XYZ file of N, CA, C and O in Angstrom:
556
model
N 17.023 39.352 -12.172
C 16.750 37.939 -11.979
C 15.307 37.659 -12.400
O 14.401 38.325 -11.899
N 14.945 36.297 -13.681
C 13.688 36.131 -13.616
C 12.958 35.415 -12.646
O 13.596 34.941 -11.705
N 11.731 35.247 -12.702
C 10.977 33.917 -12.174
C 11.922 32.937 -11.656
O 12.441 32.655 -10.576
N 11.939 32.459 -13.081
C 12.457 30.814 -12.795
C 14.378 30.349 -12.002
O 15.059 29.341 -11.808
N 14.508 32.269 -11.746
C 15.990 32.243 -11.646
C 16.158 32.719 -9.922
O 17.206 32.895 -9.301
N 14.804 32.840 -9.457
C 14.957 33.410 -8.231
C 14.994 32.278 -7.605
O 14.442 31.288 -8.084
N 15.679 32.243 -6.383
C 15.652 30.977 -5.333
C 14.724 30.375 -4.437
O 14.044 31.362 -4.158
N 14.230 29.427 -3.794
C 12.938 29.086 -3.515
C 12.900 29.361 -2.107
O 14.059 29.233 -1.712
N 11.939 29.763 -0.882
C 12.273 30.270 0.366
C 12.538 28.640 1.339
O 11.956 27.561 1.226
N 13.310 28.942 1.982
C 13.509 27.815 3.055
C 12.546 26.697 3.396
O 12.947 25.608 3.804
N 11.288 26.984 3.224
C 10.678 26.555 3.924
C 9.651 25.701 2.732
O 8.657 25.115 3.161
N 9.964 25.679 1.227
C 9.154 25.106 0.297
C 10.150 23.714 -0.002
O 11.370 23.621 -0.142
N 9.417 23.030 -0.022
C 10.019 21.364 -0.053
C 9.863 20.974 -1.256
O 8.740 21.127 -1.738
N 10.839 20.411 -2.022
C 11.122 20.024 -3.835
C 11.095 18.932 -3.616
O 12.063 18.485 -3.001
N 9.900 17.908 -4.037
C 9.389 16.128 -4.192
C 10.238 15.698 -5.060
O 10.018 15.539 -6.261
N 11.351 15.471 -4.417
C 12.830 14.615 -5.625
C 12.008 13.608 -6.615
O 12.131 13.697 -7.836
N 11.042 12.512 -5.906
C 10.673 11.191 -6.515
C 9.240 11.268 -6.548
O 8.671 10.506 -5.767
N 8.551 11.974 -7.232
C 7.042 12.069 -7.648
C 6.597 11.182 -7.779
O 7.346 10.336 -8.266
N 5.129 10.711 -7.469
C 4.872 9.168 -7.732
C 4.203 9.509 -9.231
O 3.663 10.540 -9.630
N 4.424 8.395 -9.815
C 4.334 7.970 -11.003
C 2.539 7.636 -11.130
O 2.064 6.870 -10.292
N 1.954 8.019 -11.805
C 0.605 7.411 -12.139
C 0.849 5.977 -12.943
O 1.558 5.827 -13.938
N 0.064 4.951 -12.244
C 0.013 3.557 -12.632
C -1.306 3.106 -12.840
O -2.002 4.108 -12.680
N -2.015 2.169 -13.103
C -3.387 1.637 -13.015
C -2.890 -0.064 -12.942
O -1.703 -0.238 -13.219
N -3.394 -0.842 -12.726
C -3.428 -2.394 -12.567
C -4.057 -2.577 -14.328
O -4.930 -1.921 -14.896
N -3.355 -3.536 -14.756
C -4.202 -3.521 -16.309
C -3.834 -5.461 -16.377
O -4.650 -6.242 -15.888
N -2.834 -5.847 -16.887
C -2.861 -7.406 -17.430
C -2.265 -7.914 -16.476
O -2.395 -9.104 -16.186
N -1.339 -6.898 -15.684
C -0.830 -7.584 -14.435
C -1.163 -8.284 -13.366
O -0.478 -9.052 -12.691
N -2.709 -7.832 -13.222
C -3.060 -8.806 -12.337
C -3.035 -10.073 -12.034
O -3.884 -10.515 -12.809
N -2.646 -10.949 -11.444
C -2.416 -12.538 -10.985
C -4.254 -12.895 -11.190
O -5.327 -12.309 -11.045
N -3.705 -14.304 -11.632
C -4.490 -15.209 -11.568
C -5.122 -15.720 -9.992
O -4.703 -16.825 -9.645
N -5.571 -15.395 -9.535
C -5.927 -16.580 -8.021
C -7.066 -17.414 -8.567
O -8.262 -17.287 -8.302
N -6.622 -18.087 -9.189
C -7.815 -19.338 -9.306
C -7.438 -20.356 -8.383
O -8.127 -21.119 -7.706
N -5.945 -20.184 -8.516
C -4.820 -21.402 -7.978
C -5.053 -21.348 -6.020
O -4.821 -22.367 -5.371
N -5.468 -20.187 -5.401
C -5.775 -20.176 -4.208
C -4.449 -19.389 -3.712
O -3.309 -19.401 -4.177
N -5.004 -18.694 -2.594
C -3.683 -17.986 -1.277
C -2.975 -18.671 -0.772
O -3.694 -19.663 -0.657
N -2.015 -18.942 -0.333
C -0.831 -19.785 0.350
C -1.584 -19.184 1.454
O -2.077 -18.058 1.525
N -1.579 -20.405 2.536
C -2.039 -19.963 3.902
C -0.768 -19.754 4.838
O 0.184 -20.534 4.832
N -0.867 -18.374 5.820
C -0.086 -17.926 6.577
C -1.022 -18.085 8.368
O -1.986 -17.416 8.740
N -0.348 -19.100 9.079
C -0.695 -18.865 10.286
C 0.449 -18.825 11.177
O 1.614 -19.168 10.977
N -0.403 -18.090 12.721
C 0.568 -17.946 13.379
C -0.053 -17.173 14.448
O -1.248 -16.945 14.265
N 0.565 -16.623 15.729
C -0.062 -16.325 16.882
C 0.152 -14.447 16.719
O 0.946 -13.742 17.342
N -0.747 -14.076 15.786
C -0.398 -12.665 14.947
C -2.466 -12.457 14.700
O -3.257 -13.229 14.157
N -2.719 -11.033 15.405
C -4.143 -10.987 14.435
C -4.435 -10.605 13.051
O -5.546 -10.951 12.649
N -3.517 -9.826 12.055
C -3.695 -9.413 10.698
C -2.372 -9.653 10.017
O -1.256 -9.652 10.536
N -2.660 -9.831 8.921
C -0.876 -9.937 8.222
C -1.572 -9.295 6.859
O -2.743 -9.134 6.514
N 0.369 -8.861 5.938
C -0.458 -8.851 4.879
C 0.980 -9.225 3.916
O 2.004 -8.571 4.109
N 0.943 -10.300 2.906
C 1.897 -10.820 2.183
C 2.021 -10.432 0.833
O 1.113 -10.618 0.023
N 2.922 -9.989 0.594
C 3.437 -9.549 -0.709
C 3.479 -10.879 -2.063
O 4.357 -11.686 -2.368
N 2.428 -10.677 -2.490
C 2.377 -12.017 -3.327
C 2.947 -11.206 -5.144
O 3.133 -11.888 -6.152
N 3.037 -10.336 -5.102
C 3.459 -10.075 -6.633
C 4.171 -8.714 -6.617
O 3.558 -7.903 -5.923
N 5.275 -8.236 -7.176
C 5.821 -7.049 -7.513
C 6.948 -6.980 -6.937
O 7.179 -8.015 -6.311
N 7.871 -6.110 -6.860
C 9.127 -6.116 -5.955
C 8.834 -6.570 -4.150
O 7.870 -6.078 -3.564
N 9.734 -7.479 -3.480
C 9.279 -7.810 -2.266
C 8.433 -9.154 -2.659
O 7.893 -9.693 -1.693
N 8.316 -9.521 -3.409
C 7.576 -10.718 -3.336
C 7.723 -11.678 -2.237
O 8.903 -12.025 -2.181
N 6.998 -12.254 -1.332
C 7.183 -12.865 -0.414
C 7.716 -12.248 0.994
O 8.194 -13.088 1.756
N 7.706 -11.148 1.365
C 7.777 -10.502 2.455
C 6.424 -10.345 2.661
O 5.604 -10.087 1.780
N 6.094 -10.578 4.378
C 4.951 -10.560 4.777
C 4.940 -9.311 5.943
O 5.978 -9.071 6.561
N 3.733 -8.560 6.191
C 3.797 -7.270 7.293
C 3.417 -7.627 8.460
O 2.448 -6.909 8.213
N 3.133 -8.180 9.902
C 2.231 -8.518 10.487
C 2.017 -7.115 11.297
O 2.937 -6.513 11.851
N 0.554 -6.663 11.275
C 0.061 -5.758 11.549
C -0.693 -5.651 12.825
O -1.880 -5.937 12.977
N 0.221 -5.160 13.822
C -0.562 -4.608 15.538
C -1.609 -3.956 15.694
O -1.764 -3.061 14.863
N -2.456 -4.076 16.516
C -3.425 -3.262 17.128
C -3.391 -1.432 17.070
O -2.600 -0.767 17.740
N -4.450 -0.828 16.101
C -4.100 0.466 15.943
C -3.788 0.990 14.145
O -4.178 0.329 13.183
N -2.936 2.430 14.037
C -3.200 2.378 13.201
C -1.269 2.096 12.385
O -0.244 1.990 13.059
N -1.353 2.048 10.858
C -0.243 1.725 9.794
C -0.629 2.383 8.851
O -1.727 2.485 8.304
N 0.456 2.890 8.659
C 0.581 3.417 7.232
C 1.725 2.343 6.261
O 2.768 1.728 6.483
N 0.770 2.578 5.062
C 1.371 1.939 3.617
C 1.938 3.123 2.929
O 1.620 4.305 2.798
N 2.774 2.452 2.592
C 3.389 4.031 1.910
C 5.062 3.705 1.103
O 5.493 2.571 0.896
N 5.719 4.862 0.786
C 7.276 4.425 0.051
C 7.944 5.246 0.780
O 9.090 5.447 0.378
N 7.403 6.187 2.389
C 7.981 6.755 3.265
C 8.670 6.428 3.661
O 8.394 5.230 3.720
N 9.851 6.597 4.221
C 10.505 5.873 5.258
C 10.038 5.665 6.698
O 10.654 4.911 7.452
N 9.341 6.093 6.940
C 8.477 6.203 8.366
C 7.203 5.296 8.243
O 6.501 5.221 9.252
N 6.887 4.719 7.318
C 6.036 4.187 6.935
C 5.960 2.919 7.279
O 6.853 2.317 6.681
N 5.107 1.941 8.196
C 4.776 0.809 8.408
C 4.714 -0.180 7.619
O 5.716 -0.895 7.606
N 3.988 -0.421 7.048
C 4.210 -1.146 5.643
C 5.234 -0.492 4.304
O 4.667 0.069 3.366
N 6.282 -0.584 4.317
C 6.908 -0.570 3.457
C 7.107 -0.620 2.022
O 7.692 -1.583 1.526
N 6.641 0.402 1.263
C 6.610 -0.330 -0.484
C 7.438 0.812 -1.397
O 7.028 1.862 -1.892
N 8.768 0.186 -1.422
C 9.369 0.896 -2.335
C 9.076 1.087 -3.291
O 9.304 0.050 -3.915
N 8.637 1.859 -3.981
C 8.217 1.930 -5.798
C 7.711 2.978 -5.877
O 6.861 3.393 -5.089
N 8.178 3.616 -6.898
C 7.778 5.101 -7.337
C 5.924 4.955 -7.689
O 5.266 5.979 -7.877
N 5.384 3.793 -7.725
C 3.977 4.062 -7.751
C 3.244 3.728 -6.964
O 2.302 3.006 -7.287
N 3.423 4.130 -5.697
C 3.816 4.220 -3.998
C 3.162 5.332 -3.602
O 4.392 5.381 -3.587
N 2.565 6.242 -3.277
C 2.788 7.131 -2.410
C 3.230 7.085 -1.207
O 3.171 6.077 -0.504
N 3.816 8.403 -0.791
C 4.820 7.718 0.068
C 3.778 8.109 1.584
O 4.386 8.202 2.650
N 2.762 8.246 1.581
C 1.491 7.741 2.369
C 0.519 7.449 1.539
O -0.059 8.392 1.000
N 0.254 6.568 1.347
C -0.705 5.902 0.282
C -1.710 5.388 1.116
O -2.776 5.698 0.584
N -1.906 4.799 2.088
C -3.285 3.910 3.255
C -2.937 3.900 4.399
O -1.864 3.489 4.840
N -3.773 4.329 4.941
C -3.955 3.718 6.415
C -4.880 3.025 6.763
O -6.091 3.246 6.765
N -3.938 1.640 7.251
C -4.492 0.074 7.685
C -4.770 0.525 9.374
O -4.109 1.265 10.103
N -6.056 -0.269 9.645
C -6.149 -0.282 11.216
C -6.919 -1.531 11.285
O -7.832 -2.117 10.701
N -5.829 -1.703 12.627
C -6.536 -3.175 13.106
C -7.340 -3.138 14.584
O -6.730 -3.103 15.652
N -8.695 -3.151 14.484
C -9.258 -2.557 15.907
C -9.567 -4.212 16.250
O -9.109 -5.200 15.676
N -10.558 -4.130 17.450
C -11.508 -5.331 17.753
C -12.200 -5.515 17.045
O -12.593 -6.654 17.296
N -12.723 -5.147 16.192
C -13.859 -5.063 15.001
C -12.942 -6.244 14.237
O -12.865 -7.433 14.548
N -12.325 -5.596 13.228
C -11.206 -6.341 12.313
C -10.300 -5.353 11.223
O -10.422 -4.162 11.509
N -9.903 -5.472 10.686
C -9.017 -4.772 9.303
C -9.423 -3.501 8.585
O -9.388 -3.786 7.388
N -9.722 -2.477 8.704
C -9.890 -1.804 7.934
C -8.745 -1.002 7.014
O -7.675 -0.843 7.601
N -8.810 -0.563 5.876
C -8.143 0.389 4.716
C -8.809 1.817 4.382
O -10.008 2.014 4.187
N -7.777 2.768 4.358
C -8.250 3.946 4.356
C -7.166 4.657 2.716
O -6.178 5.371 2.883
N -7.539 4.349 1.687
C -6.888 5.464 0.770
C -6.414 6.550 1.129
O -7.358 7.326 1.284
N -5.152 7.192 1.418
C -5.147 8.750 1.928
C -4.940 9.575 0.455
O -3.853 10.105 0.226
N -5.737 9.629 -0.251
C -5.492 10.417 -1.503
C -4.166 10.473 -2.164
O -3.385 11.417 -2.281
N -4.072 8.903 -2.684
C -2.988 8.290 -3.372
C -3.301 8.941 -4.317
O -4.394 9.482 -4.485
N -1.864 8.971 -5.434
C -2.025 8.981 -7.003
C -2.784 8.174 -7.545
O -3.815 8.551 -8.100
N -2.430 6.954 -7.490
C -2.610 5.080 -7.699
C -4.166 5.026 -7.371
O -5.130 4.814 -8.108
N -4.085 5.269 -6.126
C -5.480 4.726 -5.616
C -4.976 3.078 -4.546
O -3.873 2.552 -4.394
N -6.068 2.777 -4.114
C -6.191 1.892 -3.396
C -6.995 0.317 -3.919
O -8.164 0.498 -3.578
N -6.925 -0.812 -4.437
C -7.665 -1.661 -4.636
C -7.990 -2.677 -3.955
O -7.180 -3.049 -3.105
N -9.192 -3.384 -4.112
C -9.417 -4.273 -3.247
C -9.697 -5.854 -4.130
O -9.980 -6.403 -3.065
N -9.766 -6.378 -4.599
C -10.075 -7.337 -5.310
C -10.410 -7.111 -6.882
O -11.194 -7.640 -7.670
N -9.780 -6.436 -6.936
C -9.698 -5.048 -8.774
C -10.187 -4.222 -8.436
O -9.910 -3.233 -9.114
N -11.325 -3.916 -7.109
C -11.900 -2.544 -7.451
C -11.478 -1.775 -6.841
O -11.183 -2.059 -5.680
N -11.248 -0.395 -7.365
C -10.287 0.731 -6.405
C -11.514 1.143 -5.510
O -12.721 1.211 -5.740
N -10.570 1.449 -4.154
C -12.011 1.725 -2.604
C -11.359 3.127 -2.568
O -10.372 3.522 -3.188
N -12.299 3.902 -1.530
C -11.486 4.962 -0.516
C -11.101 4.463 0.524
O -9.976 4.601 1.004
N -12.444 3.519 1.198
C -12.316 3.173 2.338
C -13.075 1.870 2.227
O -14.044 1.897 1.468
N -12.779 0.610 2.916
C -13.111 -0.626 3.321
C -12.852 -1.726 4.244
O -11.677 -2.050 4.421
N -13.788 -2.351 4.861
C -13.195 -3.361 5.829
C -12.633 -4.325 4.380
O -12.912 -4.382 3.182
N -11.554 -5.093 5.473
C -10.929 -5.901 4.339
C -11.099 -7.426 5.566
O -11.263 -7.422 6.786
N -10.952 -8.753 4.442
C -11.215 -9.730 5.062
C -10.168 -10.974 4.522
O -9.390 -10.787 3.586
N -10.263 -12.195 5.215
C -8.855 -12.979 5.055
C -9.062 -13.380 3.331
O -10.169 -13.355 2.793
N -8.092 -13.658 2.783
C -7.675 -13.726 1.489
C -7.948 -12.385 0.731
O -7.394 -12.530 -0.358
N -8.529 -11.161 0.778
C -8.600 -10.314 0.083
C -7.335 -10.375 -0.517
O -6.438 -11.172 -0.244
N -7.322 -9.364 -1.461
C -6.452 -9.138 -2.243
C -5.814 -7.847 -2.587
O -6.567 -7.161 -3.278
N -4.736 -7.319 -2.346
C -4.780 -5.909 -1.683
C -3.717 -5.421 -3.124
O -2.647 -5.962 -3.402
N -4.374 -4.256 -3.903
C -2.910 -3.198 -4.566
C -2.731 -2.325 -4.561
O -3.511 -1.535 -5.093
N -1.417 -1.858 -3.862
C -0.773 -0.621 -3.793
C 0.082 -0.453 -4.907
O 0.940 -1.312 -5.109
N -0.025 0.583 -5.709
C 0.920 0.608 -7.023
C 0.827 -0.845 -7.448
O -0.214 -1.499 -7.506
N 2.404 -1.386 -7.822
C 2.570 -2.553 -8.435
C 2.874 -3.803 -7.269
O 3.646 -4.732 -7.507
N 2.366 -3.699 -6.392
C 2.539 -4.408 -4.926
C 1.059 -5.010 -4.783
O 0.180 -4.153 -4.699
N 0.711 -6.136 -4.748
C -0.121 -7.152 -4.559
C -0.165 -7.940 -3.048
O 0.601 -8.898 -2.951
N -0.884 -7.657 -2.031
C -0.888 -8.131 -0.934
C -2.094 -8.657 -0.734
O -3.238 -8.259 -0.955
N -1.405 -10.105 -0.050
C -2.432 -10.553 0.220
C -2.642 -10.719 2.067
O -1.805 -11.128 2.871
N -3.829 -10.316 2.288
C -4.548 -9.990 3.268
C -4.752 -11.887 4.210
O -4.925 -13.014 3.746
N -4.637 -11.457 5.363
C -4.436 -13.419 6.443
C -4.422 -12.974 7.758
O -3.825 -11.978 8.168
N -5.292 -13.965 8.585
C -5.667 -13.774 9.817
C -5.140 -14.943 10.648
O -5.276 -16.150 10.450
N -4.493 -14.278 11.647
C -3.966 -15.500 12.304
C -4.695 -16.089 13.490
O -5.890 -16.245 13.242
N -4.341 -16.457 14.685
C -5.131 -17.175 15.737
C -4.900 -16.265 17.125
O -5.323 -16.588 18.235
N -4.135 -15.053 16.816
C -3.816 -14.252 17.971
C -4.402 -13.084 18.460
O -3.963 -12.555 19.481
């Protein structure tokens, strides 16, 4: 039996759906036109303004979330240019922060890719091909 013919031990895990390397290039939206305002008795949200999901919004509890194409994953983003833990969002007393967990993609904030950043109302958030936009409610 060669190498490539021997069987793999129990315990090594085969990544069926690899994330895809992406970058943001012409796709980016215009916001000249302004954020649709989201209120409501909620302290962080974050709305899917461009890519698959368009118009699904997350509202985000006290503590921490993961973004990701996990299934266990809090924020939800199907797409192979996803990791399937891609950020962790926390919402303390302070306010919003984003944490890159060593995505493929990376993390952006208003075009510029972060590791880590507080984020604030209207930011502009991309995960892979997922465009969120960032809203603070009155709660």
């Amino acid at each position: 039996m060669t190498n490539a013919e021997q069987p793999l031990p129990d315990d090594v895990e085969i990544e069926e759906e690899p994330t895809l390397s992406w970058e943001p290039g012409s796709e980016t939206p215009n916001t000249d036109t302004g954020p649709t305002r989201l209120e409501g008795a909620f302290a962080w949200a974050l709305t899917i303004e461009g890519g698959p999901q368009t118009g699904l919004t997350y509202v985000l509890g006290m503590g921490d979330s993961i973004a990701g194409r996990g299934a266990a994953s809090t924020v939800y983003l199907p797409d192979v240019t996803v990791s399937r833990e891609h950020a962790r969002l926390k919402v303390s007393a302070d306010g919003l922060t984003i944490t890159d967990l060593a995505s493929t993609n990376g993390t952006y904030i208003n075009g510029v890719r972060h590791a880590a950043s507080s984020l604030s109302v209207d930011d502009l958030l991309m995960i892979g091909k997922f465009r969120l936009r960032v809203s603070k409610g009155h709660g």
